[in-house]
């Protein structure tokens, strides 16, 4: 991540991130209307200092089902206070009081029935409250806020790649023929490789063109959709970009070259072996938004060395992509915990 280009130049200020669990608060935004009846119980849970899989296992144990039967909208960081939604199958005539899970690290806020299980990615986004401590140049952060409100490179965060990039090392071994029997881990490793290539392409575009300048021909992503199309820049496409109807994008590589413009094909040449391997694994080319816009970004100075940030992001995006354009942030949680090789926020 340190090698990726900055849109607004490398920040001058340094600060500590995740000094305590309460310094990193995440509230999952679930827009689904729950039916109140059905064979699945949906739980809104606040967890502190626990990972999502641990909570899922506790729910499964109480419900008397296998951990694989517990689903959730998205993975959340261990090192924070995070609210998120889970679902678990429970026979209609059976009642389980899931408040029995309440402890110093888990609190069940709400439980209600629904007619289907929650699926990964069914949430619309997350709201973040982040406190930066030991900030040495707060004015540099404050001077960047208005620029960052206009958007930052939509990089995947370092948690996607595992501790010290271990997921990418595993990807190299997988592409060389080594087997990964754990399907979940295999998916994480494949996703890490794809995300790494995306980051490199976005970084190259940031260095050469920024995020505002367009090429003569672009691959546009329809807002709120995975659909994309290639077209020349015209008055019509510029108007649609301005309205937010479509977005500039970069490729999530897979089989073939459909949906790639010539500049992207050139930039992908150093990653051709990985691209070919991803295609052989059955992945198709997709597109991801080039720019990430933090919604309702607010900043508050708590004291001369402490700053509080709050903002919302769409699902599958990373708060650290916003932070890195504001401050050189040090993850203080690494002082106290060993990092796990997990994807904390899959797209």
Tab-separated table of C-alpha atoms in Angstrom:
chain	number	residue	atom	x	y	z
A	1	UNK	CA	0.000	0.000	0.000
A	2	UNK	CA	2.851	2.414	0.724
A	3	UNK	CA	3.957	2.229	-2.911
A	4	UNK	CA	0.584	3.311	-4.321
A	5	UNK	CA	0.339	6.857	-5.632
A	6	UNK	CA	-1.564	9.551	-3.744
A	7	UNK	CA	-4.151	11.692	-5.490
A	8	UNK	CA	-3.453	14.793	-3.382
A	9	UNK	CA	0.193	14.120	-2.554
A	10	UNK	CA	1.531	12.246	0.440
A	11	UNK	CA	0.152	13.682	3.700
A	12	UNK	CA	2.590	15.513	5.960
A	13	UNK	CA	0.859	14.616	9.215
A	14	UNK	CA	1.247	11.386	11.142
A	15	UNK	CA	-1.239	9.901	13.579
A	16	UNK	CA	-2.269	6.717	15.375
A	17	UNK	CA	-5.257	4.715	14.163
A	18	UNK	CA	-7.128	2.115	16.293
A	19	UNK	CA	-5.370	3.030	19.552
A	20	UNK	CA	-8.370	1.431	21.257
A	21	UNK	CA	-11.411	-0.481	20.020
A	22	UNK	CA	-13.600	2.590	20.620
A	23	UNK	CA	-11.422	4.616	18.244
A	24	UNK	CA	-12.718	2.592	15.290
A	25	UNK	CA	-16.503	2.258	15.206
A	26	UNK	CA	-18.408	0.747	12.272
A	27	UNK	CA	-22.172	0.595	11.831
A	28	UNK	CA	-23.372	-1.688	9.046
A	29	UNK	CA	-26.184	-0.191	6.942
A	30	UNK	CA	-28.777	-2.852	6.111
A	31	UNK	CA	-31.501	-1.538	3.807
A	32	UNK	CA	-33.472	-4.798	3.656
A	33	UNK	CA	-36.986	-4.733	5.139
A	34	UNK	CA	-37.114	-7.787	7.404
A	35	UNK	CA	-40.435	-9.619	7.224
A	36	UNK	CA	-40.775	-10.475	10.931
A	37	UNK	CA	-41.624	-14.064	10.054
A	38	UNK	CA	-39.925	-17.040	8.412
A	39	UNK	CA	-37.421	-19.783	9.143
A	40	UNK	CA	-34.412	-17.515	9.669
A	41	UNK	CA	-33.591	-15.329	12.663
A	42	UNK	CA	-31.720	-12.115	11.858
A	43	UNK	CA	-29.532	-10.667	14.596
A	44	UNK	CA	-28.042	-7.215	14.876
A	45	UNK	CA	-24.915	-7.651	16.956
A	46	UNK	CA	-22.373	-5.204	18.347
A	47	UNK	CA	-18.988	-6.845	18.780
A	48	UNK	CA	-15.808	-5.500	20.363
A	49	UNK	CA	-12.411	-7.078	19.875
A	50	UNK	CA	-13.823	-10.166	18.140
A	51	UNK	CA	-13.818	-11.160	14.484
A	52	UNK	CA	-16.968	-11.949	12.537
A	53	UNK	CA	-16.259	-15.682	12.295
A	54	UNK	CA	-15.943	-15.983	16.078
A	55	UNK	CA	-19.342	-14.381	16.592
A	56	UNK	CA	-20.850	-16.618	13.899
A	57	UNK	CA	-19.537	-19.689	15.733
A	58	UNK	CA	-21.117	-18.536	19.010
A	59	UNK	CA	-24.465	-18.010	17.259
A	60	UNK	CA	-24.220	-21.464	15.652
A	61	UNK	CA	-23.440	-23.107	18.979
A	62	UNK	CA	-26.454	-21.544	20.688
A	63	UNK	CA	-28.732	-22.392	17.759
A	64	UNK	CA	-27.423	-25.933	17.502
A	65	UNK	CA	-26.384	-25.640	13.847
A	66	UNK	CA	-23.098	-25.850	11.962
A	67	UNK	CA	-21.083	-22.596	11.692
A	68	UNK	CA	-21.503	-22.735	7.885
A	69	UNK	CA	-25.268	-22.295	8.400
A	70	UNK	CA	-24.754	-18.852	9.945
A	71	UNK	CA	-24.541	-16.107	7.334
A	72	UNK	CA	-23.727	-12.407	7.520
A	73	UNK	CA	-23.862	-9.367	5.287
A	74	UNK	CA	-20.164	-8.547	5.520
A	75	UNK	CA	-16.987	-9.213	7.470
A	76	UNK	CA	-15.957	-6.593	10.005
A	77	UNK	CA	-12.642	-5.763	11.644
A	78	UNK	CA	-11.716	-7.445	14.881
A	79	UNK	CA	-10.008	-4.341	16.189
A	80	UNK	CA	-12.985	-2.054	16.696
A	81	UNK	CA	-16.545	-1.705	17.931
A	82	UNK	CA	-18.694	-2.876	15.046
A	83	UNK	CA	-22.401	-3.456	14.554
A	84	UNK	CA	-23.373	-6.005	11.927
A	85	UNK	CA	-26.158	-8.378	10.910
A	86	UNK	CA	-26.186	-12.176	11.031
A	87	UNK	CA	-28.849	-14.736	10.154
A	88	UNK	CA	-29.302	-18.297	11.379
A	89	UNK	CA	-31.955	-20.933	10.512
A	90	UNK	CA	-34.325	-21.620	13.418
A	91	UNK	CA	-37.497	-23.709	13.126
A	92	UNK	CA	-40.615	-21.501	13.187
A	93	UNK	CA	-42.015	-23.129	16.324
A	94	UNK	CA	-38.679	-22.869	18.142
A	95	UNK	CA	-37.705	-19.756	20.107
A	96	UNK	CA	-34.132	-18.986	21.093
A	97	UNK	CA	-33.240	-15.970	23.207
A	98	UNK	CA	-29.983	-14.901	21.589
A	99	UNK	CA	-29.365	-12.329	24.329
A	100	UNK	CA	-27.747	-15.305	26.082
A	101	UNK	CA	-24.707	-14.461	23.927
A	102	UNK	CA	-24.256	-11.087	25.631
A	103	UNK	CA	-20.830	-10.628	27.191
A	104	UNK	CA	-18.089	-8.020	27.498
A	105	UNK	CA	-17.385	-8.400	23.771
A	106	UNK	CA	-20.783	-9.304	22.230
A	107	UNK	CA	-24.152	-7.585	22.572
A	108	UNK	CA	-27.289	-8.609	20.696
A	109	UNK	CA	-29.163	-5.400	19.875
A	110	UNK	CA	-32.095	-6.923	18.027
A	111	UNK	CA	-33.444	-10.241	16.795
A	112	UNK	CA	-36.247	-10.693	14.290
A	113	UNK	CA	-37.371	-13.353	11.845
A	114	UNK	CA	-37.035	-13.205	8.078
A	115	UNK	CA	-38.125	-15.429	5.198
A	116	UNK	CA	-34.607	-15.967	3.836
A	117	UNK	CA	-31.009	-15.938	5.003
A	118	UNK	CA	-28.824	-12.873	4.672
A	119	UNK	CA	-26.289	-13.083	1.886
A	120	UNK	CA	-22.835	-11.590	1.685
A	121	UNK	CA	-23.080	-8.102	0.236
A	122	UNK	CA	-26.772	-7.582	0.997
A	123	UNK	CA	-25.937	-4.448	3.016
A	124	UNK	CA	-25.618	-1.104	1.240
A	125	UNK	CA	-22.602	0.204	3.108
A	126	UNK	CA	-21.005	1.133	6.421
A	127	UNK	CA	-20.823	4.244	8.576
A	128	UNK	CA	-17.473	4.927	10.257
A	129	UNK	CA	-16.456	6.938	13.304
A	130	UNK	CA	-12.683	7.090	13.578
A	131	UNK	CA	-10.474	8.835	16.119
A	132	UNK	CA	-6.882	9.661	15.215
A	133	UNK	CA	-4.524	10.203	18.167
A	134	UNK	CA	-1.019	11.636	18.546
A	135	UNK	CA	-1.558	13.728	15.422
A	136	UNK	CA	1.559	15.847	14.886
A	137	UNK	CA	0.281	18.218	12.162
A	138	UNK	CA	-3.516	18.526	12.504
A	139	UNK	CA	-3.697	21.539	10.194
A	140	UNK	CA	-2.440	19.428	7.293
A	141	UNK	CA	-5.325	17.003	7.835
A	142	UNK	CA	-7.872	19.817	8.050
A	143	UNK	CA	-6.516	21.419	4.886
A	144	UNK	CA	-7.153	18.193	2.953
A	145	UNK	CA	-10.756	17.570	4.017
A	146	UNK	CA	-12.464	19.486	1.198
A	147	UNK	CA	-10.330	17.796	-1.450
A	148	UNK	CA	-10.989	14.329	-0.003
A	149	UNK	CA	-14.742	15.067	-0.014
A	150	UNK	CA	-14.462	15.084	-3.820
A	151	UNK	CA	-13.175	11.503	-3.788
A	152	UNK	CA	-10.065	9.373	-3.372
A	153	UNK	CA	-8.613	6.420	-5.336
A	154	UNK	CA	-10.811	3.408	-4.659
A	155	UNK	CA	-7.928	1.236	-3.464
A	156	UNK	CA	-8.447	-2.071	-1.706
A	157	UNK	CA	-7.117	-1.804	1.853
A	158	UNK	CA	-4.122	-3.671	3.204
A	159	UNK	CA	-6.342	-6.082	5.175
A	160	UNK	CA	-7.365	-7.594	1.830
A	161	UNK	CA	-3.775	-8.818	1.396
A	162	UNK	CA	-3.151	-10.365	4.813
A	163	UNK	CA	-0.391	-9.731	7.317
A	164	UNK	CA	2.748	-8.565	5.476
A	165	UNK	CA	1.052	-9.417	2.173
A	166	UNK	CA	0.888	-13.145	2.987
A	167	UNK	CA	-2.265	-13.637	0.896
A	168	UNK	CA	-0.306	-12.526	-2.185
A	169	UNK	CA	2.476	-14.998	-1.401
A	170	UNK	CA	-0.168	-17.720	-1.233
A	171	UNK	CA	-1.599	-16.523	-4.557
A	172	UNK	CA	1.812	-16.916	-6.186
A	173	UNK	CA	2.010	-20.475	-4.865
A	174	UNK	CA	-1.552	-21.239	-5.996
A	175	UNK	CA	-0.827	-20.033	-9.522
A	176	UNK	CA	2.331	-22.170	-9.513
A	177	UNK	CA	0.215	-25.275	-8.944
A	178	UNK	CA	0.038	-25.626	-5.163
A	179	UNK	CA	-3.390	-26.683	-3.882
A	180	UNK	CA	-5.407	-24.777	-1.263
A	181	UNK	CA	-7.991	-27.222	0.050
A	182	UNK	CA	-9.858	-24.740	2.246
A	183	UNK	CA	-12.386	-23.222	-0.189
A	184	UNK	CA	-12.883	-20.077	1.892
A	185	UNK	CA	-9.148	-19.414	2.157
A	186	UNK	CA	-8.738	-20.160	-1.545
A	187	UNK	CA	-11.368	-17.540	-2.359
A	188	UNK	CA	-9.619	-14.984	-0.152
A	189	UNK	CA	-6.283	-15.639	-1.846
A	190	UNK	CA	-7.767	-15.335	-5.351
A	191	UNK	CA	-9.533	-12.127	-4.365
A	192	UNK	CA	-6.282	-10.706	-2.973
A	193	UNK	CA	-4.458	-11.320	-6.259
A	194	UNK	CA	-7.196	-9.655	-8.281
A	195	UNK	CA	-7.355	-6.724	-5.874
A	196	UNK	CA	-3.592	-6.237	-6.033
A	197	UNK	CA	-3.680	-5.887	-9.823
A	198	UNK	CA	-6.592	-3.443	-9.571
A	199	UNK	CA	-4.643	-1.293	-7.102
A	200	UNK	CA	-1.614	-1.176	-9.400
A	201	UNK	CA	-3.697	-0.047	-12.385
A	202	UNK	CA	-5.473	2.635	-10.355
A	203	UNK	CA	-2.124	3.843	-8.993
A	204	UNK	CA	-0.732	4.175	-12.520
A	205	UNK	CA	-3.781	6.132	-13.634
A	206	UNK	CA	-3.553	8.422	-10.611
A	207	UNK	CA	0.106	9.146	-11.387
A	208	UNK	CA	-0.475	9.909	-15.062
A	209	UNK	CA	-3.973	11.341	-15.220
A	210	UNK	CA	-5.463	11.798	-11.731
A	211	UNK	CA	-9.107	10.791	-11.410
A	212	UNK	CA	-10.786	13.626	-13.303
A	213	UNK	CA	-9.100	13.504	-16.695
A	214	UNK	CA	-10.714	11.093	-19.133
A	215	UNK	CA	-9.242	9.132	-22.006
A	216	UNK	CA	-10.718	9.358	-25.510
A	217	UNK	CA	-12.405	6.011	-24.893
A	218	UNK	CA	-13.478	4.681	-21.491
A	219	UNK	CA	-15.178	1.696	-19.914
A	220	UNK	CA	-18.004	3.148	-17.814
A	221	UNK	CA	-19.640	1.496	-14.826
A	222	UNK	CA	-23.351	2.040	-14.285
A	223	UNK	CA	-23.905	3.509	-10.812
A	224	UNK	CA	-25.382	1.022	-8.371
A	225	UNK	CA	-24.725	-1.858	-10.744
A	226	UNK	CA	-22.013	-4.242	-11.901
A	227	UNK	CA	-22.930	-3.545	-15.539
A	228	UNK	CA	-20.378	-1.722	-17.684
A	229	UNK	CA	-19.993	-0.555	-21.267
A	230	UNK	CA	-17.261	0.890	-23.462
A	231	UNK	CA	-17.788	4.164	-25.313
A	232	UNK	CA	-16.053	7.268	-26.615
A	233	UNK	CA	-16.018	10.420	-24.523
A	234	UNK	CA	-18.808	12.668	-25.761
A	235	UNK	CA	-21.075	15.412	-24.508
A	236	UNK	CA	-23.540	12.713	-23.499
A	237	UNK	CA	-21.069	10.612	-21.474
A	238	UNK	CA	-19.629	13.732	-19.825
A	239	UNK	CA	-23.154	14.768	-18.800
A	240	UNK	CA	-23.849	11.293	-17.428
A	241	UNK	CA	-20.573	11.378	-15.482
A	242	UNK	CA	-21.472	14.760	-14.022
A	243	UNK	CA	-24.902	13.522	-12.938
A	244	UNK	CA	-23.454	10.394	-11.308
A	245	UNK	CA	-25.388	8.072	-13.623
A	246	UNK	CA	-22.130	6.427	-14.731
A	247	UNK	CA	-18.633	6.268	-13.254
A	248	UNK	CA	-15.085	5.875	-14.490
A	249	UNK	CA	-13.769	2.414	-13.695
A	250	UNK	CA	-10.761	0.107	-13.645
A	251	UNK	CA	-10.696	-3.631	-14.364
A	252	UNK	CA	-10.973	-6.572	-12.003
A	253	UNK	CA	-9.160	-8.925	-14.340
A	254	UNK	CA	-10.235	-12.365	-15.458
A	255	UNK	CA	-10.558	-14.368	-18.656
A	256	UNK	CA	-10.167	-12.486	-21.935
A	257	UNK	CA	-9.741	-8.813	-22.724
A	258	UNK	CA	-13.344	-7.723	-23.208
A	259	UNK	CA	-13.894	-4.451	-21.411
A	260	UNK	CA	-10.244	-3.346	-21.528
A	261	UNK	CA	-9.055	-0.209	-23.302
A	262	UNK	CA	-5.652	-0.079	-24.959
A	263	UNK	CA	-3.877	1.759	-22.124
A	264	UNK	CA	-5.096	-0.828	-19.616
A	265	UNK	CA	-3.844	-3.675	-21.817
A	266	UNK	CA	-0.383	-2.101	-21.805
A	267	UNK	CA	-0.403	-1.596	-18.046
A	268	UNK	CA	-1.489	-5.216	-17.520
A	269	UNK	CA	1.494	-6.711	-19.354
A	270	UNK	CA	3.614	-7.191	-16.171
A	271	UNK	CA	0.679	-9.069	-14.607
A	272	UNK	CA	-0.152	-11.237	-17.632
A	273	UNK	CA	0.729	-14.503	-15.867
A	274	UNK	CA	-1.563	-13.726	-12.931
A	275	UNK	CA	-4.292	-12.527	-15.293
A	276	UNK	CA	-4.082	-15.780	-17.240
A	277	UNK	CA	-4.203	-17.836	-14.031
A	278	UNK	CA	-7.261	-15.948	-12.801
A	279	UNK	CA	-8.956	-16.602	-16.140
A	280	UNK	CA	-8.141	-20.310	-15.933
A	281	UNK	CA	-9.793	-20.374	-12.506
A	282	UNK	CA	-13.005	-19.239	-14.180
A	283	UNK	CA	-13.034	-15.553	-13.249
A	284	UNK	CA	-14.485	-13.154	-15.784
A	285	UNK	CA	-13.475	-9.528	-16.221
A	286	UNK	CA	-15.481	-7.131	-14.082
A	287	UNK	CA	-15.150	-3.413	-13.401
A	288	UNK	CA	-14.850	-1.432	-10.175
A	289	UNK	CA	-15.313	2.300	-9.640
A	290	UNK	CA	-12.122	4.302	-9.966
A	291	UNK	CA	-13.133	6.945	-7.410
A	292	UNK	CA	-14.403	6.459	-3.848
A	293	UNK	CA	-16.450	9.347	-2.442
A	294	UNK	CA	-16.902	9.424	1.345
A	295	UNK	CA	-20.480	10.459	2.046
A	296	UNK	CA	-21.106	13.127	4.710
A	297	UNK	CA	-17.440	13.385	5.659
A	298	UNK	CA	-17.242	15.336	8.917
A	299	UNK	CA	-14.203	16.289	10.982
A	300	UNK	CA	-13.935	17.402	14.607
A	301	UNK	CA	-10.842	18.502	16.530
A	302	UNK	CA	-11.063	16.998	20.029
A	303	UNK	CA	-7.776	18.509	21.225
A	304	UNK	CA	-4.455	19.664	19.769
A	305	UNK	CA	-3.425	16.116	18.874
A	306	UNK	CA	-6.748	14.271	18.461
A	307	UNK	CA	-9.107	14.359	15.468
A	308	UNK	CA	-12.449	12.597	14.987
A	309	UNK	CA	-13.690	11.660	11.522
A	310	UNK	CA	-17.076	10.321	10.481
A	311	UNK	CA	-18.282	9.253	7.031
A	312	UNK	CA	-20.185	6.559	5.162
A	313	UNK	CA	-18.902	4.329	2.366
A	314	UNK	CA	-20.547	1.864	-0.027
A	315	UNK	CA	-20.114	-1.845	0.644
A	316	UNK	CA	-16.891	-3.399	-0.560
A	317	UNK	CA	-14.815	-0.251	-0.045
A	318	UNK	CA	-12.214	0.597	2.570
A	319	UNK	CA	-12.010	3.359	5.166
A	320	UNK	CA	-8.217	3.186	4.944
A	321	UNK	CA	-8.429	4.361	1.319
A	322	UNK	CA	-9.882	7.606	2.691
A	323	UNK	CA	-7.489	7.832	5.636
A	324	UNK	CA	-4.335	7.443	3.556
A	325	UNK	CA	-5.118	10.673	1.661
A	326	UNK	CA	-5.514	12.528	4.973
A	327	UNK	CA	-2.769	11.238	7.246
A	328	UNK	CA	0.133	8.815	7.470
A	329	UNK	CA	-1.737	6.560	9.856
A	330	UNK	CA	-0.106	3.941	12.036
A	331	UNK	CA	-2.301	0.984	13.013
A	332	UNK	CA	-1.779	1.000	16.785
A	333	UNK	CA	-3.785	-2.233	17.191
A	334	UNK	CA	-0.778	-4.107	15.793
A	335	UNK	CA	1.093	-3.231	18.973
A	336	UNK	CA	-1.243	-5.440	20.971
A	337	UNK	CA	-2.536	-8.129	18.643
A	338	UNK	CA	-1.207	-10.528	16.040
A	339	UNK	CA	-2.879	-9.783	12.751
A	340	UNK	CA	-4.974	-12.565	11.252
A	341	UNK	CA	-4.846	-13.486	7.571
A	342	UNK	CA	-8.433	-12.538	6.734
A	343	UNK	CA	-10.249	-10.327	4.295
A	344	UNK	CA	-11.969	-7.798	6.564
A	345	UNK	CA	-14.228	-6.239	3.970
A	346	UNK	CA	-14.773	-8.241	0.807
A	347	UNK	CA	-16.144	-6.584	-2.275
